XYZ file of C-alpha atoms in Angstrom:
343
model
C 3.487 -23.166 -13.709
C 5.820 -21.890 -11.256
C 5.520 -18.305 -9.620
C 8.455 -16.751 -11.178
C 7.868 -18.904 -14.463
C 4.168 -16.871 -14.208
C 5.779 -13.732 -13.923
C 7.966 -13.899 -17.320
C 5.325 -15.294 -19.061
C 3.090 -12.371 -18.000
C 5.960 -9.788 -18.794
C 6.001 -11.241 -22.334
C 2.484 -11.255 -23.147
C 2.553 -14.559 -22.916
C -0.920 -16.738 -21.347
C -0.615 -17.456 -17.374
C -2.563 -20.322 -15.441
C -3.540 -17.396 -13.017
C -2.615 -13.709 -12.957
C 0.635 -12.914 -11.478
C 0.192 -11.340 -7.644
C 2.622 -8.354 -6.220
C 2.491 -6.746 -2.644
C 3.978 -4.220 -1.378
C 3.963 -4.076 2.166
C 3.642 -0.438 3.267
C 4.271 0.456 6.928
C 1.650 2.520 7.004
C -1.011 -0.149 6.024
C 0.071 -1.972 8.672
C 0.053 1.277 11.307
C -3.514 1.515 10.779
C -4.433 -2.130 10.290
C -2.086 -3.776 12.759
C -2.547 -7.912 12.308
C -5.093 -7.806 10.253
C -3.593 -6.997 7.370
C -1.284 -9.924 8.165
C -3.362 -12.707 8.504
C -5.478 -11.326 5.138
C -2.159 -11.057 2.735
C -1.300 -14.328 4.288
C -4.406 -15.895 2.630
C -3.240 -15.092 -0.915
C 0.660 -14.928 -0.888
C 2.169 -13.168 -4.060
C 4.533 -14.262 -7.044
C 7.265 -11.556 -6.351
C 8.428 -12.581 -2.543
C 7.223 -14.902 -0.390
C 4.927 -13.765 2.399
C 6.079 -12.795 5.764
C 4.598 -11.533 8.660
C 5.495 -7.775 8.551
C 6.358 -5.996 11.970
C 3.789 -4.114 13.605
C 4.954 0.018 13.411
C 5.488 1.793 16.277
C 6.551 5.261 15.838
C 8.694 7.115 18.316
C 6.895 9.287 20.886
C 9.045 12.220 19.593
C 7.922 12.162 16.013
C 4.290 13.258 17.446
C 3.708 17.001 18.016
C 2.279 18.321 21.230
C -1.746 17.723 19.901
C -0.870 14.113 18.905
C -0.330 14.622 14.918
C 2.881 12.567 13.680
C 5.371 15.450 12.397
C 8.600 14.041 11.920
C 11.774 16.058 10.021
C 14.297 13.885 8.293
C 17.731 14.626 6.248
C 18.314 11.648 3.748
C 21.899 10.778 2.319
C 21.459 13.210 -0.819
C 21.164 16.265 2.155
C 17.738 17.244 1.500
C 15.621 17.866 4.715
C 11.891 16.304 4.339
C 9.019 16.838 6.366
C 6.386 13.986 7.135
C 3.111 14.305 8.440
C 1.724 10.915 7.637
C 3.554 8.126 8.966
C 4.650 5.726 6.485
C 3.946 8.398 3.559
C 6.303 10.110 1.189
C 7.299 13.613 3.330
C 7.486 16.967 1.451
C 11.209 18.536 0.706
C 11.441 21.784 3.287
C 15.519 22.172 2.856
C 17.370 21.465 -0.561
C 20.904 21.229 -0.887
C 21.166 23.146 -4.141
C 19.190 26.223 -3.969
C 20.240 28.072 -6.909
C 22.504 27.156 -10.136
C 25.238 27.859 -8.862
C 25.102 25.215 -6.517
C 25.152 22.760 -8.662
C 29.345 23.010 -9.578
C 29.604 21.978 -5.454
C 27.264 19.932 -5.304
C 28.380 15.879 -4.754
C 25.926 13.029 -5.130
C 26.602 10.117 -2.859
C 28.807 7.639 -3.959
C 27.474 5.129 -6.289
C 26.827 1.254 -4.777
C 30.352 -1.135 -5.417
C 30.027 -4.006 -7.878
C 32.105 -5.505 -5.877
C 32.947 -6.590 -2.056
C 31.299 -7.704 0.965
C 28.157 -5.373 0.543
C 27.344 -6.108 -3.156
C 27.946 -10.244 -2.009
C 25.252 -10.152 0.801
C 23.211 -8.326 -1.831
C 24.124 -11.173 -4.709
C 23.355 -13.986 -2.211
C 20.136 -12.604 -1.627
C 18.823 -12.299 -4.599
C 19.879 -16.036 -5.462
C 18.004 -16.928 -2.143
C 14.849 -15.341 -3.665
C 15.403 -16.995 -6.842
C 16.030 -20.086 -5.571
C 12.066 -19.868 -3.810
C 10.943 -19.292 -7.170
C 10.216 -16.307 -6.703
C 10.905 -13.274 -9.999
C 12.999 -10.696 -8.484
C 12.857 -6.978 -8.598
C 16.490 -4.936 -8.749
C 16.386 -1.485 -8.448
C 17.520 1.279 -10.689
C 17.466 5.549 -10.061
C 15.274 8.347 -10.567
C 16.458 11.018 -12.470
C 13.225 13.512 -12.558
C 12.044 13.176 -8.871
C 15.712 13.448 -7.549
C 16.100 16.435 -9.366
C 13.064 18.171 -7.649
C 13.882 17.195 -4.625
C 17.158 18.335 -4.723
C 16.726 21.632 -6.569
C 13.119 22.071 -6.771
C 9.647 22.546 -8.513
C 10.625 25.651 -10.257
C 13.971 25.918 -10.525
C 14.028 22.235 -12.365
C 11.202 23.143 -15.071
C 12.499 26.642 -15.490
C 16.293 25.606 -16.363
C 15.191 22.467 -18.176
C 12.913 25.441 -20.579
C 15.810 27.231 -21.012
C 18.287 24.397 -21.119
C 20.927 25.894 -18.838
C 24.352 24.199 -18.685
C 24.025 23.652 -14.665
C 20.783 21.395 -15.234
C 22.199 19.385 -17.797
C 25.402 19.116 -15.661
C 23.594 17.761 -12.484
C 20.957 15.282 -15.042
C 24.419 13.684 -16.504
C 25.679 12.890 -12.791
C 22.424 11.472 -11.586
C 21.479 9.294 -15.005
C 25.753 8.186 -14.247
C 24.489 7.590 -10.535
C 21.343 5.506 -11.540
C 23.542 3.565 -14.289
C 25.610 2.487 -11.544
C 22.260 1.233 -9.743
C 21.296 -0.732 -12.521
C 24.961 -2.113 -13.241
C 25.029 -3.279 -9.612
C 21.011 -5.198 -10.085
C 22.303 -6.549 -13.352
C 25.119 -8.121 -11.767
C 23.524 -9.562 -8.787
C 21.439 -11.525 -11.314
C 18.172 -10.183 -10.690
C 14.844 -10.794 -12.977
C 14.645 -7.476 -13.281
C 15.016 -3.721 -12.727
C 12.222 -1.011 -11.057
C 12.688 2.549 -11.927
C 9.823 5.635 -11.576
C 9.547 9.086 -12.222
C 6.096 10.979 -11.738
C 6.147 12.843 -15.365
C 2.221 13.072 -15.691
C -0.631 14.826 -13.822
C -4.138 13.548 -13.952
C -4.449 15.859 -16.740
C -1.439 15.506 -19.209
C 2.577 15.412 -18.793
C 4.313 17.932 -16.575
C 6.151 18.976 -20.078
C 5.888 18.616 -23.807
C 6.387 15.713 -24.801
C 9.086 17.000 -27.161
C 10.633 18.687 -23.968
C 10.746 15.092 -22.539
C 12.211 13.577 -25.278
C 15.098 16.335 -25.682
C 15.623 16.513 -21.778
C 14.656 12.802 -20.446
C 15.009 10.131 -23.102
C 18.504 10.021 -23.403
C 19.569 10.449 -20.221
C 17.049 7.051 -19.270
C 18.647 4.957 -22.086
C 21.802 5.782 -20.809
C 20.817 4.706 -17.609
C 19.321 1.863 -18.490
C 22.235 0.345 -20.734
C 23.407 -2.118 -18.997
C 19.990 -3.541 -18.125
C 18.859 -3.276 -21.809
C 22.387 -5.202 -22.938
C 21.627 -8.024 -20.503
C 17.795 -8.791 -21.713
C 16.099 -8.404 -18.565
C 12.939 -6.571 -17.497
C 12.638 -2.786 -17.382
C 9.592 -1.605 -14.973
C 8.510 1.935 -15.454
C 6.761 3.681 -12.770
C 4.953 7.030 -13.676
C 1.796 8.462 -11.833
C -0.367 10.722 -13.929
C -1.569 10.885 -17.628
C 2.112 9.896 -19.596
C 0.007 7.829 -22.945
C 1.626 10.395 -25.421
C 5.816 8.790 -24.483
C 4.368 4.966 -23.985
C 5.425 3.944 -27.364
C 9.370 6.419 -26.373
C 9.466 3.961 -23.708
C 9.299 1.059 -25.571
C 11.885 2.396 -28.000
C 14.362 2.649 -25.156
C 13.446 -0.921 -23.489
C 10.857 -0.096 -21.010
C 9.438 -3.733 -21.019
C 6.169 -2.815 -18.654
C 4.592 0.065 -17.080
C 3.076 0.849 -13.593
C 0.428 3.456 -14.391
C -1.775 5.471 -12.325
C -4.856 3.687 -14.157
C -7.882 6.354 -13.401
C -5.738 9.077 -14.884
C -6.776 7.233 -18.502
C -9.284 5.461 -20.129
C -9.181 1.660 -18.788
C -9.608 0.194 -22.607
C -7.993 2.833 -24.174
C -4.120 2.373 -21.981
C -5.098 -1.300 -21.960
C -5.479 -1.689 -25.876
C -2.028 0.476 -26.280
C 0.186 -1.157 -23.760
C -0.956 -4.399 -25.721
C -0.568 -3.134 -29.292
C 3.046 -1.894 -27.906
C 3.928 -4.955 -25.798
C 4.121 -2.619 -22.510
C 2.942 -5.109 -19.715
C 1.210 -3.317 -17.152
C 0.669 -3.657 -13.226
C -2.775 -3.588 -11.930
C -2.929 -0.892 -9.354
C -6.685 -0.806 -8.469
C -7.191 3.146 -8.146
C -5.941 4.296 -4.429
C -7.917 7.993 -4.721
C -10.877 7.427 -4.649
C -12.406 3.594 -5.063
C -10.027 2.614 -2.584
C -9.950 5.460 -0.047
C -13.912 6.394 -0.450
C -15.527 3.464 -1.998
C -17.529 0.674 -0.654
C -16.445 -3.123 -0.881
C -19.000 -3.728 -4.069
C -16.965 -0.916 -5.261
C -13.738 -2.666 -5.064
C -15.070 -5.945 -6.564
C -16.516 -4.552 -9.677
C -13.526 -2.074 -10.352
C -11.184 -5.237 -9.860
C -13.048 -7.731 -12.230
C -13.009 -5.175 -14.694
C -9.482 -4.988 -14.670
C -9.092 -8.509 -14.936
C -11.562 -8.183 -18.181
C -9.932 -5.625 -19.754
C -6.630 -6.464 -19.751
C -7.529 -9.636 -20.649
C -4.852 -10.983 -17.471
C -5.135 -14.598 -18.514
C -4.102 -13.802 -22.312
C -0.630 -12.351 -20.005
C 0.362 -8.938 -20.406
C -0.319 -7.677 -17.018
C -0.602 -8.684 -12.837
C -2.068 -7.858 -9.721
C -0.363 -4.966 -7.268
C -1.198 -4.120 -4.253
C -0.662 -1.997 -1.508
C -2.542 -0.978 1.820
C -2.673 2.949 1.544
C -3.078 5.397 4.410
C -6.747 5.931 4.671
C -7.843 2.334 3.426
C -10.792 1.227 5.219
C -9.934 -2.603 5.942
C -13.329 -3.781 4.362
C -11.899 -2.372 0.938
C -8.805 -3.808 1.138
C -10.266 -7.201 1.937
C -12.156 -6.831 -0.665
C -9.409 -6.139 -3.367
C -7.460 -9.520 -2.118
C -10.516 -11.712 -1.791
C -11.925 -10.828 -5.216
C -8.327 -10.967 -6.731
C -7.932 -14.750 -5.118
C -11.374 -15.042 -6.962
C -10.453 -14.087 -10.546
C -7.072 -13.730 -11.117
């Protein structure tokens, strides 16, 4: 079976001579690990890309503070100003463009990415490269909840979504438009298929009612995801927290699999849904707490009952990983040796 034959077979709930294997290699594994984490991922190389030896990090001397601690302060291409104090981690917003409502009438999004011309051909010819290796490929679509927090924040965002103010519906239409355009340009290129995410849970429940979600959100994401849906490739849904009450919404709009923060539910519970709905899912062996704090035994049981519960070689479902901040190496050594040994 070949890797990016494994990979549709997987997405359709469809049985796999071994379970499909994704990395994501995340500077900041590779700050704290150096080589190591190299030569370890190059024992087990993946089904999404093919390995590579990842560049060592080494962060500017002026993105440390005077007592050592990286502190760097960055304005990205939508204006907003974020603050990082982990290298290689997601920063913190600390300077939005829109600050109040009536910001949102000047505000201008960047331009959208052209389905056309020299840009959009390097990016075409690379993803036929990739395919070509046999290797299932991952376009990428928007985010149209995160954005909008980062751009207008916390407050402001629930607050005008509750009331349903003109200015917040406004600035949801552009960005869904904006993340169309994303998914138009994936489509296009010919990709396998396309990766969107938008934190809507907490380890509790949703950040809203689900009926708020459905009024606000659901739309706006089947909009977005048209032209993915009219071309009959894969949708991947990101979402951390506890989301199980929209799983079956997202099916309805063509989310074909989900990326789920797994301790936020019951293991059996999710995995039993996602299969009843025909949701694949992405193993992402918990980061919090068995990864950060656990020990190595830790790792190996938690990962072989994932691979029992989802039942991996009945498809439905593959390996993810990434080397958090915080990792000890021992654990993640553990996750790839003891996937290698079951999946």
């Amino acid at each position: 079976m070949t890797r990016r034959e494994r990979v549709h077979r997987a997405m359709r709930y469809q049985s796999v001579d071994k379970a499909p294997l994704q990395y994501y290699y995340t500077p900041v594994g590779y700050y704290e690990h150096g080589e190591k984490l190299n030569d370890l991922f190059a024992t087990l190389p993946g089904d999404f890309e093919p390995f590579r030896r990842m560049p060592i990090p080494k962060p500017p001397r002026e993105e440390f503070d005077a007592q050592g601690n990286y502190h760097a302060v960055k304005r990205d291409d939508w204006g907003v100003v974020w603050q990082y104090r982990i290298y290689g981690v997601q920063g913190i917003p600390c300077d939005r463009p829109i600050r109040c409502a009536q910001d949102i009438a000047n505000y201008h999004l960047p331009p959208a990415p052209a389905l056309q011309g020299p840009e959009f051909d390097q990016y075409a010819e690379a993803v036929r490269t990739h395919q070509a290796q046999d290797y299932y490929t991952l376009g990428q679509g928007g985010s149209i909840y995160e954005r909008l927090l980062s751009l207008y924040g916390d407050e402001n965002v629930l607050c005008d979504i509750a009331m349903d103010a003109p200015e917040i519906n406004d600035l949801e239409d552009r960005l869904a438009e904006h993340g169309r355009a994303l998914v138009a340009r994936s489509v296009k290129a010919g990709v396998d298929g396309i990766g969107i995410g938008d934190d809507f849970g907490t380890e509790r429940g949703m950040v809203m009612s689900p009926a708020c979600w459905r009024s606000f959100f659901k739309p706006r994401l089947e909009y977005m995801l048209k032209p993915a849906l009219e071309a009959g490739i894969d949708i991947h849904f990101h979402s951390c927290g506890k989301i199980m009450p929209i799983l079956e919404d997202l099916r309805e709009i063509g989310i074909t699999s989900i990326w789920p923060q797994l301790p936020a539910y019951n293991m059996k519970e999710l995995a039993d849904t996602c299969r009843a709905l025909g949701l694949a899912v992405a193993i992402h062996t918990d980061r919090a707490r068995t990864m950060t704090y656990g020990k190595p035994e830790e790792v190996r049981e938690l990962v072989k009952r994932e691979f029992d519960t989802f039942r991996m070689m009945e498809g439905g479902s593959w390996f993810y990983v990434e080397a958090d901040n915080g990792f000890p190496f021992e654990n993640i050594e553990a996750l790839v040796t003891t996937i290698a040994q079951w999946r």
